[in-house]
Amino acid sequence: MPDLFAAASLIVSRAGANAICELLSLRKPNILIPLSAAASRGDQILNARSFEKQGFSYVIEEEACNEESLAKAIDYVSEHASDYICAMEDSGQMDSIGKIMDLFETVAR
């Protein structure tokens, strides 16, 4: 999956924790279609809304996803890809390993 994500210019995905972390790490413009509340605990909806609010993702609710809404989303994200990439780059969330190591060092002192 990492090779496919790396090769893609736009990704359509669910909004599980692993998927969204990959998208953020690779700075890939994306469309998230979270599992509905009826089919999940609701965590994917929260993940998707968080990424949408931060400007990282375009979100389509599963119940609203159809050929027309997906085509519209693909066009929009393609046209605004640089905005999504900039939001991810400017987020400060890219160096998670460095942040964790800093926390370890702080606690160890």
Short mmCIF file of C-alpha atoms in Angstrom, two decimals:
data_model
loop_
_atom_site.label_atom_id
_atom_site.label_comp_id
_atom_site.label_asym_id
_atom_site.label_seq_id
_atom_site.Cartn_x
_atom_site.Cartn_y
_atom_site.Cartn_z
CA MET A 1 0.00 0.00 0.00
CA PRO A 2 2.77 2.54 0.73
CA ASP A 3 4.06 2.22 -2.85
CA LEU A 4 0.59 2.83 -4.27
CA PHE A 5 0.09 5.85 -1.99
CA ALA A 6 3.49 7.23 -2.99
CA ALA A 7 2.75 6.89 -6.71
CA ALA A 8 -0.71 8.49 -6.52
CA SER A 9 -1.34 12.18 -7.09
CA LEU A 10 -4.73 12.03 -5.31
CA ILE A 11 -6.02 9.38 -2.92
CA VAL A 12 -9.57 8.32 -2.10
CA SER A 13 -9.65 6.51 1.23
CA ARG A 14 -11.56 5.60 4.34
CA ALA A 15 -10.56 7.61 7.38
CA GLY A 16 -8.98 5.05 9.67
CA ALA A 17 -6.06 6.16 11.82
CA ASN A 18 -3.42 4.33 9.78
CA ALA A 19 -4.70 5.67 6.47
CA ILE A 20 -4.87 9.30 7.56
CA CYS A 21 -1.42 9.15 9.13
CA GLU A 22 -0.03 7.82 5.83
CA LEU A 23 -1.78 10.59 3.90
CA LEU A 24 -0.39 13.25 6.21
CA SER A 25 3.10 11.76 6.16
CA LEU A 26 3.14 11.62 2.36
CA ARG A 27 1.34 14.99 2.01
CA LYS A 28 -1.10 13.55 -0.49
CA PRO A 29 -4.22 15.45 -1.53
CA ASN A 30 -7.11 13.21 -0.57
CA ILE A 31 -10.80 12.54 -0.36
CA LEU A 32 -11.95 10.77 2.78
CA ILE A 33 -15.11 8.69 2.89
CA PRO A 34 -15.45 7.65 6.54
CA LEU A 35 -17.47 4.64 7.58
CA SER A 36 -20.93 5.74 8.69
CA ALA A 37 -21.87 5.92 12.36
CA ALA A 38 -24.20 2.97 11.77
CA ALA A 39 -21.27 0.83 10.56
CA SER A 40 -18.62 1.93 13.06
CA ARG A 41 -17.80 3.47 16.43
CA GLY A 42 -17.70 6.88 14.74
CA ASP A 43 -13.93 7.28 14.98
CA GLN A 44 -13.52 7.57 11.21
CA ILE A 45 -16.05 10.40 11.12
CA LEU A 46 -14.08 12.24 13.83
CA ASN A 47 -10.80 11.62 11.99
CA ALA A 48 -12.24 12.85 8.69
CA ARG A 49 -13.79 15.98 10.21
CA SER A 50 -10.52 16.80 11.98
CA PHE A 51 -8.57 16.50 8.73
CA GLU A 52 -11.19 18.53 6.88
CA LYS A 53 -11.13 21.28 9.52
CA GLN A 54 -7.33 21.49 9.29
CA GLY A 55 -7.49 21.76 5.49
CA PHE A 56 -5.87 18.37 4.88
CA SER A 57 -8.83 16.55 3.29
CA TYR A 58 -12.07 16.78 1.36
CA VAL A 59 -14.77 14.68 3.04
CA ILE A 60 -17.78 12.92 1.59
CA GLU A 61 -20.16 11.22 4.00
CA GLU A 62 -20.66 7.59 3.04
CA GLU A 63 -24.41 8.12 2.70
CA ALA A 64 -23.83 11.01 0.27
CA CYS A 65 -21.21 9.28 -1.83
CA ASN A 66 -22.29 8.60 -5.38
CA GLU A 67 -20.86 8.96 -8.88
CA GLU A 68 -21.68 12.67 -9.04
CA SER A 69 -20.39 13.63 -5.58
CA LEU A 70 -17.18 11.67 -6.08
CA ALA A 71 -16.53 13.20 -9.52
CA LYS A 72 -17.14 16.69 -8.07
CA ALA A 73 -14.75 15.98 -5.20
CA ILE A 74 -12.03 14.66 -7.52
CA ASP A 75 -12.28 17.78 -9.69
CA TYR A 76 -12.19 20.08 -6.67
CA VAL A 77 -9.25 18.38 -4.95
CA SER A 78 -7.31 18.19 -8.21
CA GLU A 79 -7.76 21.93 -8.75
CA HIS A 80 -6.81 22.76 -5.15
CA ALA A 81 -4.12 20.11 -4.57
CA SER A 82 -1.47 22.68 -3.66
CA ASP A 83 -3.73 24.12 -0.93
CA TYR A 84 -4.08 20.68 0.69
CA ILE A 85 -0.35 20.01 0.42
CA CYS A 86 0.53 23.40 1.95
CA ALA A 87 -1.88 22.84 4.84
CA MET A 88 -0.23 19.51 5.62
CA GLU A 89 3.29 20.93 5.28
CA ASP A 90 2.47 23.91 7.50
CA SER A 91 0.78 21.81 10.18
CA GLY A 92 3.88 20.98 12.20
CA GLN A 93 2.62 17.41 12.50
CA MET A 94 5.27 15.91 10.27
CA ASP A 95 8.02 15.13 12.77
CA SER A 96 6.18 12.83 15.16
CA ILE A 97 9.26 10.72 15.92
CA GLY A 98 11.23 13.83 16.83
CA LYS A 99 8.44 15.04 19.09
CA ILE A 100 8.21 11.69 20.87
CA MET A 101 11.98 11.60 21.36
CA ASP A 102 11.87 15.14 22.81
CA LEU A 103 9.21 13.99 25.27
CA PHE A 104 11.36 11.02 26.31
CA GLU A 105 14.34 13.29 26.86
CA THR A 106 12.26 15.75 28.90
CA VAL A 107 10.87 12.98 31.11
CA ALA A 108 14.32 11.41 31.53
CA ARG A 109 15.76 14.64 32.95
#
